[in-house]
Amino acid sequence: MIIAERKPLEEIRTMIAGYEKILVVGCGTCVTICWAGGEKEVGILSSQLRLASSREGKELSILEGVVERQCEKEMVIEELRDKVQDVEAILSMACGIGVQTVADLFEEKPVFPALNTTFMGMPEGEGVWTEKCGACGDCLLYWTGGICPVVRCAKGLLNGPCGGTRKGGKCEIDPEKDCAWVLIYRRLEKQGRLDLMRRYYQPKNYRAVKRPGRIEAVTA
Amino acid sequence: MEVKIGVFLCDCGGSLKNIDFARVSRNLEELEDIAFVDTSHKLCLEDGRKAIASRILGQNINRVVIAACSPELCEHKFVRLLQELGFSPNLLSVANIREQCSWAHEGDVTAKALELIRMAINRTRLLQPVERTEVPVKKEVLVVGGGFSGMKSALELSRLGIQTTVVEREAVLGGKLWQDEGLYGFEASARKVLSSIREEVKGDENIEVLISAEIAGVEGYAGNFAVKINKGTDEFCRDFGAVIFTTGYKAETLPGYFRLSRGSKIISQQELIEILEAPAKLGRRPEVIGFILDAVDENSRLGSLCALNSALAAKDKLGSEVYVFCRNLKVDSEGAEKLYQVTRDRGVMFLKFEQKPQISVSDGRVKVEAKDILLGEDISVCCDFLVAEEKALPPEGTEGLSSILNVGVDSQGFCQDENVYLYPVDSERKGIFFVGACRGNLDIARVSIDVTSAVMSAYELLAPGRAIVEEGKVNVDGQKCRVCLSCIRACPHRAIRLVRENAEKWTARIYDLACDGCGICAAICPAKAIRFEGYTDEQILAELEAIGEERGGNNKIIAFCCENSAYLAADKAGRMRLHYPDNLRIIRVPCAGRVDIVHVLRAFEKGAAGVLVMGCQEGACQHLTGNIRAKERVNYTQDLLKEAGIDAGRVKVVNLGPDMAQKFVREVREMAEKIKEE
């Protein structure tokens, strides 16, 4: 799932400075789940912006909205077609994809990102998300027992640990991190597939996906 | 349908003299959707109730606002009355104009009273009725653990006509009762108790026993638990209305204390009992037996008292000299003091130490050296056997059990969070109970009380065969639900599950019978998909709207008060006539965990100068985590305020108990001072 975090208020206020009527629009998918840009956060940010503006004696009127999935054109149009009429700018609380979808559809309106899209991750517990996948386009999880060394090894090694693993199985570079290759070894051991550690994984093609990526699926 | 509100004011026998009721009445009558404003002297008594009844039956109103004493005193009376009249009691708000207004401030409080009533009216406009429906419950109880507590529970339930199934891990029932000697708390010998109680259980038609069986999973909710049971190679599922856990304890000798490893001379209670059962096996009669207590843990009653029993038995059966080394022998269990006297009278010698005794082996005997603080001398005793101190621990598998059940454990690992609202036998989940040693209650005399508590609670829940719930009072809008699992993880009562009905979309679903109405889920939901009728965002914000309509509102303090603690403390302050600034407006919430960040921010937007979020003290939240969440949310809100250039000190979390009127007043005065400084 896409994980994002809200930008500091100061940065957001700089973006919308000078606009007196804005739309703050959240997304009901990934950013709702990671508590960054859902209906709740739209309410919080709007409240903060109004408080900050009124404190400085500035005018600011905010229209609030949420699109179920801000990267779907049809849904964006459905939800925002009328709302965008009266506003001067749009502050999107979606991931970068949502922001750009809205920007493409309403070209005359400036669209600003209230979030920083950070990574693709997984929930570890309440309120905690960690990065798991780097979208390299050439998945090697078969070789590594389901643990991705591209993302989780600080050096991105593909054929075993660097030799600098610290006590307790921690990473040489970041002692807070587990050494990915220790995790991989233990996992393969549990599965009786340690023979994979002896096989040599060729240098990775980091350009497996031509950027910007594009997929054309077969329409049924 | 158009909202038509009937307003009833009560002047409490004419005693609330600092409120101008006529003026209040005139002001409210001007509002569009108010059908009438009646003033009464004693709304809660016969005449007042008759007046309400005639208005409701006569007039076409569909909402009621009552301004009177604290809802803690009167709300239930009016709820009853409305139900009798066929009027949904969910469409009622009570404004507290006595304890939290007239009694709380000096001078005229008409303006505040008016504002409080306006807040109630605003909320009431948005109230929706909630149906009361019946949920069937299974009239069968599962007892996990076939020891003393388990068998007792099954027997008591059977006497009340409830079917019980007892699941026991071992191949025989009895638990610790097999230890004849040494067990503390029984009049007769443990074995005798065991055989008589087993006979009773065997002969009881209402009790089914499954031995060599274990619990593998518990799904569902109060009244309808689906339990997975493993017996040998079989796995099957059975339904129960309630589950009582009586899994007992594990006795562990504390070897770490002894720098020597536990050899054949330093023995456990169990080993002593085995010796006592077959003393001939020893060859030579032990001349001196020593016991060590309290060196590591003074508080293990069970360990100490069992040791006394064993000491007595050792003296009687073996005729050896028996020494008991102890620090403070705690005898606060029933009959314990008497046991101590008897043991002393029989010639067991007690030596009281302060410093940890030195233990060594010399000549094949165990030498214990300690300073006896009563004699003031160093004593050295050579024992043939030294019985080591013991500690009662949670039984094997407790950790696994607590995660299967999704319940917490206390600081020692026993099942049951150390929360006062859970005592004596409740768990966070309605319908699941912990009885006896497995919840840390190691006093057999008191275990019987535990058993009765649990049995009565289960009986109350299941006997009618159905339970009455407010259907959908807290519910999830399946379409809005993003299935983020936040509410499921956050619910302290485990009342929310992931479901998919009729192959439609996955959604969280709240089970009415298991829900305890705290609102933590409604506050945490990022998609705002959870609606808690009576405390929706709209209803809370509507109350905020009414504040400041009178006076420009720049100096108001909003206090979100939990109904289990702060609201009661505020009432008490009123009763004690402890006066505090009259710019305080209280918004009642079921738990501090219901208060959302946006509620606080909106309060500031509406012109509040300060906000207090008041909930229960640490470890004493009825909903376990509500006050902790409130604190975290307020901390976050302080950061948000800072970002917006607003003094973070204007919002504060306060933890207090329901009787802490002085603290309530102090906090309010402090905030009032603070906001004056601007």
CSV table of N, CA, C and O in Angstrom, one decimal, chain B residues 258-323:
chain,number,residue,atom,x,y,z
B,258,PHE,N,19.5,-19.4,45.1
B,258,PHE,CA,20.5,-20.2,45.7
B,258,PHE,C,21.7,-20.3,44.8
B,258,PHE,O,21.6,-20.7,43.6
B,259,ARG,N,22.8,-19.8,45.2
B,259,ARG,CA,24.0,-19.9,44.4
B,259,ARG,C,24.3,-21.4,44.1
B,259,ARG,O,25.1,-21.7,43.1
B,260,LEU,N,23.8,-22.2,44.8
B,260,LEU,CA,24.0,-23.7,44.5
B,260,LEU,C,22.9,-24.1,43.6
B,260,LEU,O,21.8,-23.6,43.7
B,261,SER,N,23.2,-25.1,42.8
B,261,SER,CA,22.1,-25.6,42.0
B,261,SER,C,21.2,-26.5,42.8
B,261,SER,O,21.6,-27.0,43.8
B,262,ARG,N,20.0,-26.6,42.4
B,262,ARG,CA,19.0,-27.4,43.2
B,262,ARG,C,19.4,-28.8,43.2
B,262,ARG,O,19.1,-29.6,42.3
B,263,GLY,N,20.1,-29.2,44.2
B,263,GLY,CA,20.6,-30.6,44.3
B,263,GLY,C,19.6,-31.4,45.1
B,263,GLY,O,18.5,-31.0,45.3
B,264,SER,N,20.0,-32.6,45.5
B,264,SER,CA,19.0,-33.4,46.2
B,264,SER,C,18.7,-33.0,47.6
B,264,SER,O,17.7,-33.4,48.2
B,265,LYS,N,19.4,-32.0,48.1
B,265,LYS,CA,19.2,-31.6,49.5
B,265,LYS,C,18.3,-30.3,49.5
B,265,LYS,O,17.7,-30.0,50.5
B,266,ILE,N,18.4,-29.6,48.5
B,266,ILE,CA,17.5,-28.4,48.4
B,266,ILE,C,16.3,-28.8,47.5
B,266,ILE,O,16.5,-29.0,46.4
B,267,ILE,N,15.2,-28.9,48.2
B,267,ILE,CA,14.0,-29.5,47.4
B,267,ILE,C,12.9,-28.6,47.3
B,267,ILE,O,12.8,-27.5,48.0
B,268,SER,N,11.9,-28.9,46.5
B,268,SER,CA,10.7,-28.1,46.3
B,268,SER,C,9.6,-28.7,47.2
B,268,SER,O,9.8,-29.8,47.8
B,269,GLN,N,8.5,-27.9,47.3
B,269,GLN,CA,7.4,-28.3,48.1
B,269,GLN,C,6.9,-29.7,47.6
B,269,GLN,O,6.6,-30.6,48.4
B,270,GLN,N,6.8,-29.8,46.3
B,270,GLN,CA,6.3,-31.0,45.7
B,270,GLN,C,7.1,-32.2,46.1
B,270,GLN,O,6.6,-33.3,46.5
B,271,GLU,N,8.4,-32.0,46.1
B,271,GLU,CA,9.3,-33.1,46.5
B,271,GLU,C,9.1,-33.5,48.0
B,271,GLU,O,9.2,-34.6,48.3
B,272,LEU,N,8.9,-32.5,48.8
B,272,LEU,CA,8.7,-32.7,50.2
B,272,LEU,C,7.4,-33.6,50.4
B,272,LEU,O,7.4,-34.5,51.2
B,273,ILE,N,6.4,-33.2,49.6
B,273,ILE,CA,5.1,-33.9,49.7
B,273,ILE,C,5.3,-35.4,49.3
B,273,ILE,O,4.8,-36.3,49.9
B,274,GLU,N,6.1,-35.6,48.3
B,274,GLU,CA,6.4,-37.0,47.9
B,274,GLU,C,7.1,-37.7,49.0
B,274,GLU,O,6.8,-38.9,49.2
B,275,ILE,N,8.1,-37.1,49.6
B,275,ILE,CA,8.7,-37.7,50.8
B,275,ILE,C,7.8,-38.0,51.8
B,275,ILE,O,7.8,-39.1,52.4
B,276,LEU,N,6.9,-37.1,52.2
B,276,LEU,CA,5.9,-37.3,53.2
B,276,LEU,C,5.0,-38.5,52.9
B,276,LEU,O,4.5,-39.2,53.8
B,277,GLU,N,4.7,-38.7,51.7
B,277,GLU,CA,3.8,-39.8,51.3
B,277,GLU,C,4.4,-41.1,51.5
B,277,GLU,O,3.8,-42.1,51.7
B,278,ALA,N,5.8,-41.2,51.3
B,278,ALA,CA,6.5,-42.5,51.4
B,278,ALA,C,7.8,-42.3,52.1
B,278,ALA,O,8.8,-42.4,51.6
B,279,PRO,N,7.7,-42.0,53.4
B,279,PRO,CA,8.9,-41.7,54.2
B,279,PRO,C,9.8,-42.8,54.3
B,279,PRO,O,11.0,-42.6,54.4
B,280,ALA,N,9.3,-44.0,54.2
B,280,ALA,CA,10.2,-45.2,54.3
B,280,ALA,C,11.2,-45.2,53.2
B,280,ALA,O,12.4,-45.7,53.5
B,281,LYS,N,10.9,-44.6,52.1
B,281,LYS,CA,11.9,-44.7,51.0
B,281,LYS,C,13.2,-44.0,51.3
B,281,LYS,O,14.2,-44.2,50.7
B,282,LEU,N,13.1,-43.1,52.3
B,282,LEU,CA,14.3,-42.3,52.6
B,282,LEU,C,15.4,-43.1,53.3
B,282,LEU,O,16.6,-42.8,53.2
B,283,GLY,N,15.0,-44.1,54.0
B,283,GLY,CA,16.1,-44.9,54.7
B,283,GLY,C,16.2,-44.3,56.1
B,283,GLY,O,15.7,-44.8,57.1
B,284,ARG,N,16.8,-43.1,56.1
B,284,ARG,CA,17.1,-42.5,57.4
B,284,ARG,C,16.1,-41.4,57.6
B,284,ARG,O,15.9,-40.6,56.7
B,285,ARG,N,15.5,-41.2,58.8
B,285,ARG,CA,14.6,-40.2,59.1
B,285,ARG,C,15.4,-38.8,59.1
B,285,ARG,O,16.4,-38.7,59.8
B,286,PRO,N,14.9,-37.8,58.4
B,286,PRO,CA,15.6,-36.5,58.4
B,286,PRO,C,15.5,-35.9,59.8
B,286,PRO,O,14.4,-35.8,60.3
B,287,GLU,N,16.6,-35.5,60.4
B,287,GLU,CA,16.5,-34.9,61.7
B,287,GLU,C,16.0,-33.4,61.7
B,287,GLU,O,15.3,-33.0,62.5
B,288,VAL,N,16.6,-32.7,60.7
B,288,VAL,CA,16.2,-31.3,60.6
B,288,VAL,C,15.7,-31.0,59.2
B,288,VAL,O,16.4,-31.3,58.2
B,289,ILE,N,14.6,-30.3,59.2
B,289,ILE,CA,14.1,-29.8,57.9
B,289,ILE,C,13.9,-28.3,58.0
B,289,ILE,O,13.4,-27.8,59.0
B,290,GLY,N,14.5,-27.6,57.0
B,290,GLY,CA,14.3,-26.2,57.0
B,290,GLY,C,13.4,-25.7,55.9
B,290,GLY,O,13.3,-26.4,54.8
B,291,PHE,N,12.8,-24.6,56.1
B,291,PHE,CA,12.0,-23.9,55.0
B,291,PHE,C,12.5,-22.5,54.9
B,291,PHE,O,12.8,-21.8,55.8
B,292,ILE,N,12.7,-22.1,53.6
B,292,ILE,CA,13.0,-20.7,53.4
B,292,ILE,C,11.8,-20.0,52.7
B,292,ILE,O,11.3,-20.5,51.7
B,293,LEU,N,11.4,-18.8,53.3
B,293,LEU,CA,10.3,-18.1,52.7
B,293,LEU,C,10.7,-16.6,52.6
B,293,LEU,O,11.6,-16.2,53.4
B,294,ASP,N,10.1,-15.9,51.8
B,294,ASP,CA,10.2,-14.4,51.7
B,294,ASP,C,11.5,-13.9,51.3
B,294,ASP,O,11.7,-12.7,51.3
B,295,ALA,N,12.5,-14.7,51.0
B,295,ALA,CA,13.8,-14.2,50.7
B,295,ALA,C,13.7,-13.4,49.3
B,295,ALA,O,14.3,-12.3,49.2
B,296,VAL,N,13.0,-13.9,48.4
B,296,VAL,CA,12.9,-13.3,47.1
B,296,VAL,C,11.6,-12.5,47.0
B,296,VAL,O,11.6,-11.3,46.5
B,297,ASP,N,10.5,-13.1,47.4
B,297,ASP,CA,9.2,-12.4,47.2
B,297,ASP,C,8.4,-12.6,48.4
B,297,ASP,O,7.9,-13.7,48.7
B,298,GLU,N,8.1,-11.4,49.1
B,298,GLU,CA,7.3,-11.5,50.3
B,298,GLU,C,5.9,-11.7,50.1
B,298,GLU,O,5.1,-12.0,51.0
B,299,ASN,N,5.5,-11.5,48.9
B,299,ASN,CA,4.0,-11.4,48.6
B,299,ASN,C,3.4,-12.7,48.1
B,299,ASN,O,2.2,-12.7,47.8
B,300,SER,N,4.1,-13.8,48.1
B,300,SER,CA,3.5,-15.0,47.5
B,300,SER,C,2.8,-15.7,48.7
B,300,SER,O,3.4,-16.6,49.3
B,301,ARG,N,1.6,-15.3,48.9
B,301,ARG,CA,0.8,-15.9,50.0
B,301,ARG,C,0.7,-17.4,49.9
B,301,ARG,O,0.9,-18.1,50.9
B,302,LEU,N,0.4,-17.8,48.7
B,302,LEU,CA,0.1,-19.2,48.5
B,302,LEU,C,1.4,-20.0,48.9
B,302,LEU,O,1.3,-21.0,49.6
B,303,GLY,N,2.5,-19.5,48.4
B,303,GLY,CA,3.8,-20.2,48.7
B,303,GLY,C,4.0,-20.3,50.2
B,303,GLY,O,4.3,-21.4,50.7
B,304,SER,N,3.9,-19.2,50.9
B,304,SER,CA,4.1,-19.2,52.3
B,304,SER,C,3.2,-20.1,53.1
B,304,SER,O,3.6,-20.8,53.9
B,305,LEU,N,1.9,-19.9,52.7
B,305,LEU,CA,0.9,-20.7,53.5
B,305,LEU,C,1.0,-22.2,53.2
B,305,LEU,O,0.8,-23.0,54.1
B,306,CYS,N,1.2,-22.5,52.0
B,306,CYS,CA,1.4,-24.0,51.7
B,306,CYS,C,2.6,-24.5,52.5
B,306,CYS,O,2.7,-25.6,53.0
B,307,ALA,N,3.7,-23.6,52.5
B,307,ALA,CA,4.9,-24.1,53.3
B,307,ALA,C,4.5,-24.3,54.7
B,307,ALA,O,5.0,-25.3,55.3
B,308,LEU,N,3.7,-23.5,55.3
B,308,LEU,CA,3.3,-23.7,56.7
B,308,LEU,C,2.6,-25.0,56.9
B,308,LEU,O,2.9,-25.8,57.8
B,309,ASN,N,1.7,-25.3,56.0
B,309,ASN,CA,1.0,-26.6,56.0
B,309,ASN,C,2.0,-27.7,55.9
B,309,ASN,O,1.9,-28.7,56.6
B,310,SER,N,2.9,-27.6,55.0
B,310,SER,CA,4.0,-28.6,54.8
B,310,SER,C,4.8,-28.8,56.0
B,310,SER,O,5.2,-29.9,56.5
B,311,ALA,N,5.1,-27.6,56.7
B,311,ALA,CA,6.0,-27.7,57.9
B,311,ALA,C,5.3,-28.5,59.0
B,311,ALA,O,5.9,-29.3,59.7
B,312,LEU,N,4.0,-28.2,59.1
B,312,LEU,CA,3.2,-28.9,60.1
B,312,LEU,C,3.1,-30.4,59.8
B,312,LEU,O,3.4,-31.2,60.7
B,313,ALA,N,2.9,-30.7,58.5
B,313,ALA,CA,2.9,-32.1,58.1
B,313,ALA,C,4.2,-32.8,58.4
B,313,ALA,O,4.3,-33.9,58.9
B,314,ALA,N,5.3,-32.1,58.1
B,314,ALA,CA,6.6,-32.6,58.3
B,314,ALA,C,6.9,-32.9,59.8
B,314,ALA,O,7.4,-34.0,60.1
B,315,LYS,N,6.5,-32.0,60.6
B,315,LYS,CA,6.6,-32.2,62.0
B,315,LYS,C,5.8,-33.4,62.5
B,315,LYS,O,6.3,-34.2,63.2
B,316,ASP,N,4.6,-33.4,62.1
B,316,ASP,CA,3.7,-34.5,62.5
B,316,ASP,C,4.1,-35.8,62.0
B,316,ASP,O,4.2,-36.8,62.7
B,317,LYS,N,4.4,-35.9,60.7
B,317,LYS,CA,4.7,-37.2,60.1
B,317,LYS,C,6.1,-37.7,60.4
B,317,LYS,O,6.3,-38.9,60.5
B,318,LEU,N,7.1,-36.8,60.4
B,318,LEU,CA,8.4,-37.3,60.5
B,318,LEU,C,9.0,-37.1,61.8
B,318,LEU,O,10.0,-37.6,62.2
B,319,GLY,N,8.4,-36.2,62.6
B,319,GLY,CA,8.9,-35.9,63.9
B,319,GLY,C,10.2,-35.2,63.9
B,319,GLY,O,11.0,-35.1,64.9
B,320,SER,N,10.6,-34.6,62.7
B,320,SER,CA,11.9,-33.9,62.6
B,320,SER,C,11.8,-32.5,63.3
B,320,SER,O,10.7,-32.1,63.6
B,321,GLU,N,13.0,-32.0,63.5
B,321,GLU,CA,13.0,-30.6,64.0
B,321,GLU,C,12.7,-29.7,62.7
B,321,GLU,O,13.3,-30.0,61.7
B,322,VAL,N,11.8,-28.8,62.8
B,322,VAL,CA,11.5,-28.0,61.6
B,322,VAL,C,11.7,-26.6,61.9
B,322,VAL,O,11.3,-26.0,62.9
B,323,TYR,N,12.5,-25.9,61.0
B,323,TYR,CA,12.8,-24.5,61.1
B,323,TYR,C,12.2,-23.8,59.9
B,323,TYR,O,12.3,-24.3,58.8
